[in-house]
Amino acid sequence: MSRAPLQEGQTIISLPESCLLTTETVMRSYLGPYIAKWRPRPSPLLALCTFLVSERHAGSRSPWKPYLDTLPKAYTCPVCLEPAVLGLLPKPLQAKTEEQKARVQELWASSRGFLSSLQPLFAEAVDSVFSRGALLWAWCTVNTRAVYWERPPSPCFAAEPDTCALAPYLDLLNHSPDVQVKAAFNEETRCYEIRAASSCRKYEEVFICYGPHDNHRLLLEYGFVSARNPHACVYVSKDILIKYLPPADKQMNKKISILKDHDLIENLTFGWDGPSWRLLTALKLLCLGAQEFLCWKKVLLGETISDLNEKISLDIAQQICLCFTEETNATLQKVSRMKDEDAAWSGQLTLVEALWTEELKILQVSAEVLARSRAAFP
């Protein structure tokens, strides 16, 4: 909460370099000598994760205990969800989650030798200190809470970008898509600073913006969903498009190839304004008749080819929107039943429910937009 009005350009928070937890912090600690001599060199991410787990294990003996006490005991990112709950997420988000899980698994598998070398530092077996669950907790801490601060390359680490810094207190500021801020490390003051790019009234909660992210990205990277997020959308895959197109179209492969060449095969969405330009353009190109196909470049320039092409494209967009709406309602009903049957998963299911509820609202708005557009082509 702000105790005074904040004006545009005013500093919200200025965190000294000494308060930031970086790979330099790790190298100055008891872990430094072990990292320096280990081959192959550990990644900067592994160094931060190792430090977090080790300091949390130290408990009251850790000078970082006040910060560690502010961190979540568990995270709600999709990589942490129960498999049955994960299966309820939209397919594109499930695919991205599997990619994340593979990266976490790779970090876990590649870290075993290095973590074993730390046994002299612990009375307990390192396997019990650095369990898979502990490493996942540390990975989520860095992934959800770190700020971007590029560090110079170090000979002690693998040749990967070293860009993560944990920022105690600063990372308690919540996200709002409706505010604007400027965040960066100030080389002159040697502080990480966040400045308001919009005003904030006295006694209001002070928000920052994590970026113009849709709800899939917010859930994947930060573990929450933002209501009425202006960047929220519903994704339409290539496979869905093809499902609603005539199977006998001999030019379909050429059309798909054109869309790929012009980067129009992904990020096709429904949003708060209805179907995106990218989605409608892809549909118009895919719906070109045999006699219209040579006009495909005009479609990419936004020109109308024929009333029939416009009508067919809108019809298919409506069909997809309707199908998505029915599937979303069915998923919400399933989530509701699961919440009643298993209270242990209630928190995770509520998060999934929030995501689908926002997508349903977007689809309902899109249906109205499409109905108005379709009325122009009787």
C-alpha positions as a Python dict, from the first residue, in 0.01 Angstrom:
ca = {
    (1, 'M'): (0, 0, 0),
    (2, 'S'): (120, 347, -81),
    (3, 'R'): (128, 583, 217),
    (4, 'A'): (131, 881, -18),
    (5, 'P'): (15, 949, -374),
    (6, 'L'): (259, 821, -638),
    (7, 'Q'): (309, 1029, -948),
    (8, 'E'): (436, 925, -1289),
    (9, 'G'): (815, 891, -1283),
    (10, 'Q'): (832, 858, -904),
    (11, 'T'): (1040, 577, -754),
    (12, 'I'): (827, 299, -607),
    (13, 'I'): (1119, 102, -469),
    (14, 'S'): (1497, 119, -484),
    (15, 'L'): (1673, -197, -371),
    (16, 'P'): (2051, -175, -309),
    (17, 'E'): (2276, -417, -494),
    (18, 'S'): (2381, -573, -163),
    (19, 'C'): (2021, -689, -109),
    (20, 'L'): (1996, -871, -441),
    (21, 'L'): (2056, -1246, -442),
    (22, 'T'): (2265, -1324, -751),
    (23, 'T'): (2528, -1573, -864),
    (24, 'E'): (2785, -1336, -712),
    (25, 'T'): (2611, -1384, -377),
    (26, 'V'): (2641, -1760, -426),
    (27, 'M'): (3009, -1742, -522),
    (28, 'R'): (3091, -1539, -207),
    (29, 'S'): (2925, -1808, 6),
    (30, 'Y'): (3047, -2147, 126),
    (31, 'L'): (2929, -2287, -210),
    (32, 'G'): (3181, -2078, -406),
    (33, 'P'): (3483, -2312, -381),
    (34, 'Y'): (3273, -2615, -478),
    (35, 'I'): (3130, -2438, -782),
    (36, 'A'): (3470, -2306, -890),
    (37, 'K'): (3628, -2652, -905),
    (38, 'W'): (3336, -2852, -1045),
    (39, 'R'): (3343, -2974, -1406),
    (40, 'P'): (3142, -2951, -1620),
    (41, 'R'): (3069, -2601, -1494),
    (42, 'P'): (2728, -2560, -1330),
    (43, 'S'): (2473, -2326, -1483),
    (44, 'P'): (2390, -1993, -1313),
    (45, 'L'): (2037, -2128, -1257),
    (46, 'L'): (2165, -2438, -1077),
    (47, 'A'): (2387, -2219, -856),
    (48, 'L'): (2088, -2007, -748),
    (49, 'C'): (1868, -2312, -691),
    (50, 'T'): (2138, -2487, -488),
    (51, 'F'): (2186, -2179, -270),
    (52, 'L'): (1813, -2144, -205),
    (53, 'V'): (1772, -2508, -101),
    (54, 'S'): (2084, -2498, 116),
    (55, 'E'): (1985, -2176, 292),
    (56, 'R'): (1630, -2299, 350),
    (57, 'H'): (1777, -2616, 501),
    (58, 'A'): (1993, -2404, 733),
    (59, 'G'): (1678, -2256, 887),
    (60, 'S'): (1746, -1999, 1161),
    (61, 'R'): (2121, -2016, 1090),
    (62, 'S'): (2072, -1857, 748),
    (63, 'P'): (2119, -1480, 718),
    (64, 'W'): (1859, -1500, 439),
    (65, 'K'): (1593, -1646, 671),
    (66, 'P'): (1377, -1328, 676),
    (67, 'Y'): (1358, -1343, 296),
    (68, 'L'): (1309, -1718, 278),
    (69, 'D'): (1018, -1688, 522),
    (70, 'T'): (835, -1466, 271),
    (71, 'L'): (858, -1724, -7),
    (72, 'P'): (570, -1963, -81),
    (73, 'K'): (605, -2308, 72),
    (74, 'A'): (453, -2451, -248),
    (75, 'Y'): (382, -2312, -594),
    (76, 'T'): (80, -2324, -823),
    (77, 'C'): (266, -2323, -1154),
    (78, 'P'): (147, -2597, -1394),
    (79, 'V'): (473, -2791, -1341),
    (80, 'C'): (359, -2843, -982),
    (81, 'L'): (1, -2947, -1056),
    (82, 'E'): (-131, -3298, -1002),
    (83, 'P'): (-141, -3492, -1333),
    (84, 'A'): (-521, -3516, -1320),
    (85, 'V'): (-547, -3139, -1276),
    (86, 'L'): (-284, -3068, -1540),
    (87, 'G'): (-493, -3269, -1787),
    (88, 'L'): (-774, -3015, -1747),
    (89, 'L'): (-571, -2726, -1885),
    (90, 'P'): (-608, -2607, -2247),
    (91, 'K'): (-402, -2822, -2484),
    (92, 'P'): (-158, -2542, -2585),
    (93, 'L'): (-83, -2476, -2217),
    (94, 'Q'): (-39, -2846, -2148),
    (95, 'A'): (220, -2863, -2428),
    (96, 'K'): (416, -2568, -2285),
    (97, 'T'): (399, -2723, -1938),
    (98, 'E'): (548, -3047, -2068),
    (99, 'E'): (836, -2845, -2216),
    (100, 'Q'): (894, -2682, -1878),
    (101, 'K'): (879, -3014, -1698),
    (102, 'A'): (1142, -3150, -1938),
    (103, 'R'): (1371, -2855, -1856),
    (104, 'V'): (1326, -2911, -1483),
    (105, 'Q'): (1395, -3282, -1528),
    (106, 'E'): (1711, -3201, -1722),
    (107, 'L'): (1826, -2967, -1443),
    (108, 'W'): (1756, -3239, -1187),
    (109, 'A'): (1934, -3514, -1383),
    (110, 'S'): (2239, -3303, -1469),
    (111, 'S'): (2280, -3173, -1113),
    (112, 'R'): (2322, -3505, -932),
    (113, 'G'): (2701, -3521, -952),
    (114, 'F'): (2755, -3159, -847),
    (115, 'L'): (2509, -3181, -557),
    (116, 'S'): (2678, -3502, -434),
    (117, 'S'): (3008, -3313, -420),
    (118, 'L'): (2854, -3087, -152),
    (119, 'Q'): (2828, -3372, 103),
    (120, 'P'): (3110, -3230, 323),
    (121, 'L'): (2887, -2928, 393),
    (122, 'F'): (2602, -3133, 543),
    (123, 'A'): (2559, -3373, 831),
    (124, 'E'): (2265, -3532, 649),
    (125, 'A'): (2280, -3717, 319),
    (126, 'V'): (2271, -3463, 33),
    (127, 'D'): (2000, -3668, -135),
    (128, 'S'): (1767, -3583, 152),
    (129, 'V'): (1859, -3213, 142),
    (130, 'F'): (1848, -3173, -236),
    (131, 'S'): (1543, -3384, -313),
    (132, 'R'): (1361, -3348, -642),
    (133, 'G'): (1083, -3162, -462),
    (134, 'A'): (1331, -2919, -305),
    (135, 'L'): (1494, -2846, -639),
    (136, 'L'): (1153, -2794, -802),
    (137, 'W'): (1064, -2547, -525),
    (138, 'A'): (1388, -2357, -586),
    (139, 'W'): (1337, -2358, -964),
    (140, 'C'): (987, -2217, -921),
    (141, 'T'): (1119, -1952, -682),
    (142, 'V'): (1368, -1829, -941),
    (143, 'N'): (1128, -1863, -1234),
    (144, 'T'): (837, -1680, -1071),
    (145, 'R'): (1018, -1416, -866),
    (146, 'A'): (1352, -1324, -1025),
    (147, 'V'): (1405, -986, -1190),
    (148, 'Y'): (1610, -944, -1505),
    (149, 'W'): (1966, -822, -1446),
    (150, 'E'): (2231, -935, -1687),
    (151, 'R'): (2561, -1023, -1521),
    (152, 'P'): (2901, -1043, -1693),
    (153, 'P'): (3013, -1396, -1787),
    (154, 'S'): (3199, -1586, -1518),
    (155, 'P'): (3458, -1859, -1581),
    (156, 'C'): (3298, -2054, -1296),
    (157, 'F'): (2968, -2104, -1476),
    (158, 'A'): (2853, -2270, -1795),
    (159, 'A'): (2832, -2044, -2099),
    (160, 'E'): (2468, -1954, -2044),
    (161, 'P'): (2310, -1610, -1989),
    (162, 'D'): (2330, -1506, -1624),
    (163, 'T'): (2028, -1279, -1600),
    (164, 'C'): (1837, -1371, -1283),
    (165, 'A'): (1845, -1183, -955),
    (166, 'L'): (1616, -1244, -660),
    (167, 'A'): (1495, -919, -509),
    (168, 'P'): (1369, -946, -149),
    (169, 'Y'): (1068, -729, -63),
    (170, 'L'): (1044, -601, -420),
    (171, 'D'): (907, -940, -528),
    (172, 'L'): (608, -895, -295),
    (173, 'L'): (458, -640, -536),
    (174, 'N'): (164, -794, -721),
    (175, 'H'): (88, -782, -1092),
    (176, 'S'): (-178, -577, -1265),
    (177, 'P'): (-208, -552, -1644),
    (178, 'D'): (-357, -204, -1602),
    (179, 'V'): (-49, -31, -1460),
    (180, 'Q'): (277, 72, -1620),
    (181, 'V'): (619, 75, -1458),
    (182, 'K'): (982, 106, -1557),
    (183, 'A'): (1214, -146, -1395),
    (184, 'A'): (1591, -174, -1432),
    (185, 'F'): (1920, -178, -1245),
    (186, 'N'): (2054, 176, -1205),
    (187, 'E'): (2429, 164, -1267),
    (188, 'E'): (2479, 505, -1103),
    (189, 'T'): (2298, 436, -775),
    (190, 'R'): (2381, 62, -786),
    (191, 'C'): (2019, -12, -703),
    (192, 'Y'): (1746, -206, -876),
    (193, 'E'): (1472, 51, -921),
    (194, 'I'): (1107, 44, -1013),
    (195, 'R'): (952, 373, -1119),
    (196, 'A'): (583, 443, -1169),
    (197, 'A'): (481, 511, -1527),
    (198, 'S'): (126, 580, -1407),
    (199, 'S'): (-13, 735, -1090),
    (200, 'C'): (-133, 559, -775),
    (201, 'R'): (-362, 710, -512),
    (202, 'K'): (-282, 722, -142),
    (203, 'Y'): (-360, 401, 52),
    (204, 'E'): (-411, 198, -265),
    (205, 'E'): (-225, -125, -325),
    (206, 'V'): (84, -60, -535),
    (207, 'F'): (94, -287, -837),
    (208, 'I'): (362, -346, -1095),
    (209, 'C'): (324, -507, -1437),
    (210, 'Y'): (513, -827, -1512),
    (211, 'G'): (460, -766, -1884),
    (212, 'P'): (180, -775, -2145),
    (213, 'H'): (116, -1146, -2085),
    (214, 'D'): (-195, -1350, -2159),
    (215, 'N'): (-334, -1579, -1890),
    (216, 'H'): (-160, -1887, -2027),
    (217, 'R'): (175, -1714, -1984),
    (218, 'L'): (85, -1578, -1640),
    (219, 'L'): (-19, -1921, -1517),
    (220, 'L'): (278, -2096, -1676),
    (221, 'E'): (544, -1856, -1549),
    (222, 'Y'): (392, -1711, -1232),
    (223, 'G'): (119, -1947, -1117),
    (224, 'F'): (-187, -1721, -1129),
    (225, 'V'): (-463, -1596, -1359),
    (226, 'S'): (-559, -1231, -1402),
    (227, 'A'): (-931, -1150, -1423),
    (228, 'R'): (-1035, -924, -1713),
    (229, 'N'): (-680, -938, -1844),
    (230, 'P'): (-681, -726, -2164),
    (231, 'H'): (-409, -954, -2306),
    (232, 'A'): (-604, -1275, -2239),
    (233, 'C'): (-701, -1486, -2539),
    (234, 'V'): (-811, -1830, -2654),
    (235, 'Y'): (-570, -2010, -2884),
    (236, 'V'): (-672, -2189, -3204),
    (237, 'S'): (-428, -2450, -3332),
    (238, 'K'): (-355, -2542, -3692),
    (239, 'D'): (-515, -2881, -3636),
    (240, 'I'): (-841, -2717, -3528),
    (241, 'L'): (-845, -2499, -3841),
    (242, 'I'): (-794, -2796, -4071),
    (243, 'K'): (-1067, -2991, -3890),
    (244, 'Y'): (-1328, -2740, -4008),
    (245, 'L'): (-1205, -2706, -4369),
    (246, 'P'): (-1313, -2915, -4671),
    (247, 'P'): (-1101, -3234, -4674),
    (248, 'A'): (-1096, -3245, -5055),
    (249, 'D'): (-912, -2913, -5098),
    (250, 'K'): (-619, -3008, -5325),
    (251, 'Q'): (-444, -2677, -5249),
    (252, 'M'): (-454, -2721, -4872),
    (253, 'N'): (-85, -2811, -4839),
    (254, 'K'): (15, -2505, -5042),
    (255, 'K'): (-206, -2284, -4829),
    (256, 'I'): (-58, -2420, -4505),
    (257, 'S'): (290, -2367, -4648),
    (258, 'I'): (209, -2003, -4729),
    (259, 'L'): (80, -1944, -4377),
    (260, 'K'): (398, -2096, -4230),
    (261, 'D'): (620, -1885, -4457),
    (262, 'H'): (440, -1570, -4342),
    (263, 'D'): (428, -1666, -3973),
    (264, 'L'): (50, -1698, -3969),
    (265, 'I'): (14, -2057, -3852),
    (266, 'E'): (55, -1988, -3479),
    (267, 'N'): (-81, -1735, -3227),
    (268, 'L'): (-424, -1749, -3389),
    (269, 'T'): (-667, -1637, -3120),
    (270, 'F'): (-1004, -1516, -3000),
    (271, 'G'): (-976, -1209, -2777),
    (272, 'W'): (-1191, -944, -2613),
    (273, 'D'): (-1234, -783, -2959),
    (274, 'G'): (-1340, -1110, -3119),
    (275, 'P'): (-1132, -1322, -3358),
    (276, 'S'): (-788, -1174, -3411),
    (277, 'W'): (-672, -1036, -3745),
    (278, 'R'): (-428, -1327, -3765),
    (279, 'L'): (-704, -1585, -3718),
    (280, 'L'): (-939, -1427, -3971),
    (281, 'T'): (-659, -1378, -4224),
    (282, 'A'): (-552, -1742, -4191),
    (283, 'L'): (-913, -1855, -4236),
    (284, 'K'): (-966, -1631, -4540),
    (285, 'L'): (-656, -1771, -4707),
    (286, 'L'): (-750, -2130, -4625),
    (287, 'C'): (-1103, -2072, -4758),
    (288, 'L'): (-993, -1938, -5096),
    (289, 'G'): (-1166, -2122, -5380),
    (290, 'A'): (-971, -2280, -5664),
    (291, 'Q'): (-1034, -1976, -5884),
    (292, 'E'): (-936, -1735, -5605),
    (293, 'F'): (-615, -1901, -5494),
    (294, 'L'): (-388, -1679, -5707),
    (295, 'C'): (-513, -1383, -5500),
    (296, 'W'): (-358, -1512, -5178),
    (297, 'K'): (-118, -1218, -5151),
    (298, 'K'): (-412, -978, -5144),
    (299, 'V'): (-551, -1168, -4844),
    (300, 'L'): (-227, -1107, -4653),
    (301, 'L'): (-256, -736, -4739),
    (302, 'G'): (-602, -727, -4584),
    (303, 'E'): (-799, -696, -4906),
    (304, 'T'): (-1145, -851, -4953),
    (305, 'I'): (-1140, -1120, -5221),
    (306, 'S'): (-1513, -1192, -5239),
    (307, 'D'): (-1825, -1184, -5025),
    (308, 'L'): (-1835, -1562, -5041),
    (309, 'N'): (-1482, -1591, -4902),
    (310, 'E'): (-1567, -1350, -4620),
    (311, 'K'): (-1888, -1540, -4542),
    (312, 'I'): (-1725, -1885, -4536),
    (313, 'S'): (-1439, -1759, -4317),
    (314, 'L'): (-1678, -1606, -4065),
    (315, 'D'): (-1894, -1921, -4068),
    (316, 'I'): (-1595, -2138, -3980),
    (317, 'A'): (-1482, -1891, -3710),
    (318, 'Q'): (-1834, -1914, -3562),
    (319, 'Q'): (-1826, -2294, -3570),
    (320, 'I'): (-1489, -2301, -3393),
    (321, 'C'): (-1608, -2046, -3137),
    (322, 'L'): (-1923, -2249, -3069),
    (323, 'C'): (-1728, -2574, -3036),
    (324, 'F'): (-1479, -2411, -2798),
    (325, 'T'): (-1766, -2268, -2591),
    (326, 'E'): (-1926, -2612, -2554),
    (327, 'E'): (-1593, -2772, -2462),
    (328, 'T'): (-1520, -2496, -2209),
    (329, 'N'): (-1858, -2538, -2040),
    (330, 'A'): (-1803, -2914, -2024),
    (331, 'T'): (-1459, -2865, -1867),
    (332, 'L'): (-1597, -2621, -1610),
    (333, 'Q'): (-1863, -2874, -1513),
    (334, 'K'): (-1595, -3143, -1475),
    (335, 'V'): (-1381, -2912, -1259),
    (336, 'S'): (-1682, -2837, -1040),
    (337, 'R'): (-1748, -3209, -987),
    (338, 'M'): (-1382, -3274, -903),
    (339, 'K'): (-1384, -2991, -647),
    (340, 'D'): (-1676, -3158, -473),
    (341, 'E'): (-1511, -3501, -481),
    (342, 'D'): (-1154, -3413, -375),
    (343, 'A'): (-1102, -3124, -135),
    (344, 'A'): (-723, -3179, -139),
    (345, 'W'): (-706, -3049, -494),
    (346, 'S'): (-943, -2758, -433),
    (347, 'G'): (-677, -2487, -463),
    (348, 'Q'): (-537, -2621, -789),
    (349, 'L'): (-883, -2677, -935),
    (350, 'T'): (-994, -2325, -841),
    (351, 'L'): (-701, -2190, -1043),
    (352, 'V'): (-794, -2403, -1344),
    (353, 'E'): (-1156, -2293, -1304),
    (354, 'A'): (-1051, -1927, -1309),
    (355, 'L'): (-859, -1978, -1634),
    (356, 'W'): (-1151, -2150, -1811),
    (357, 'T'): (-1399, -1894, -1677),
    (358, 'E'): (-1198, -1613, -1835),
    (359, 'E'): (-1175, -1806, -2162),
    (360, 'L'): (-1552, -1861, -2159),
    (361, 'K'): (-1610, -1486, -2125),
    (362, 'I'): (-1379, -1421, -2421),
    (363, 'L'): (-1559, -1680, -2634),
    (364, 'Q'): (-1898, -1529, -2546),
    (365, 'V'): (-1779, -1183, -2651),
    (366, 'S'): (-1627, -1328, -2970),
    (367, 'A'): (-1956, -1500, -3055),
    (368, 'E'): (-2134, -1165, -3036),
    (369, 'V'): (-1871, -996, -3253),
    (370, 'L'): (-1892, -1273, -3512),
    (371, 'A'): (-2272, -1259, -3517),
    (372, 'R'): (-2259, -888, -3599),
    (373, 'S'): (-1993, -940, -3866),
    (374, 'R'): (-2180, -1233, -4018),
    (375, 'A'): (-2501, -1025, -4045),
    (376, 'A'): (-2328, -815, -4314),
    (377, 'F'): (-2319, -1120, -4545),
    (378, 'P'): (-2672, -1264, -4574),
}
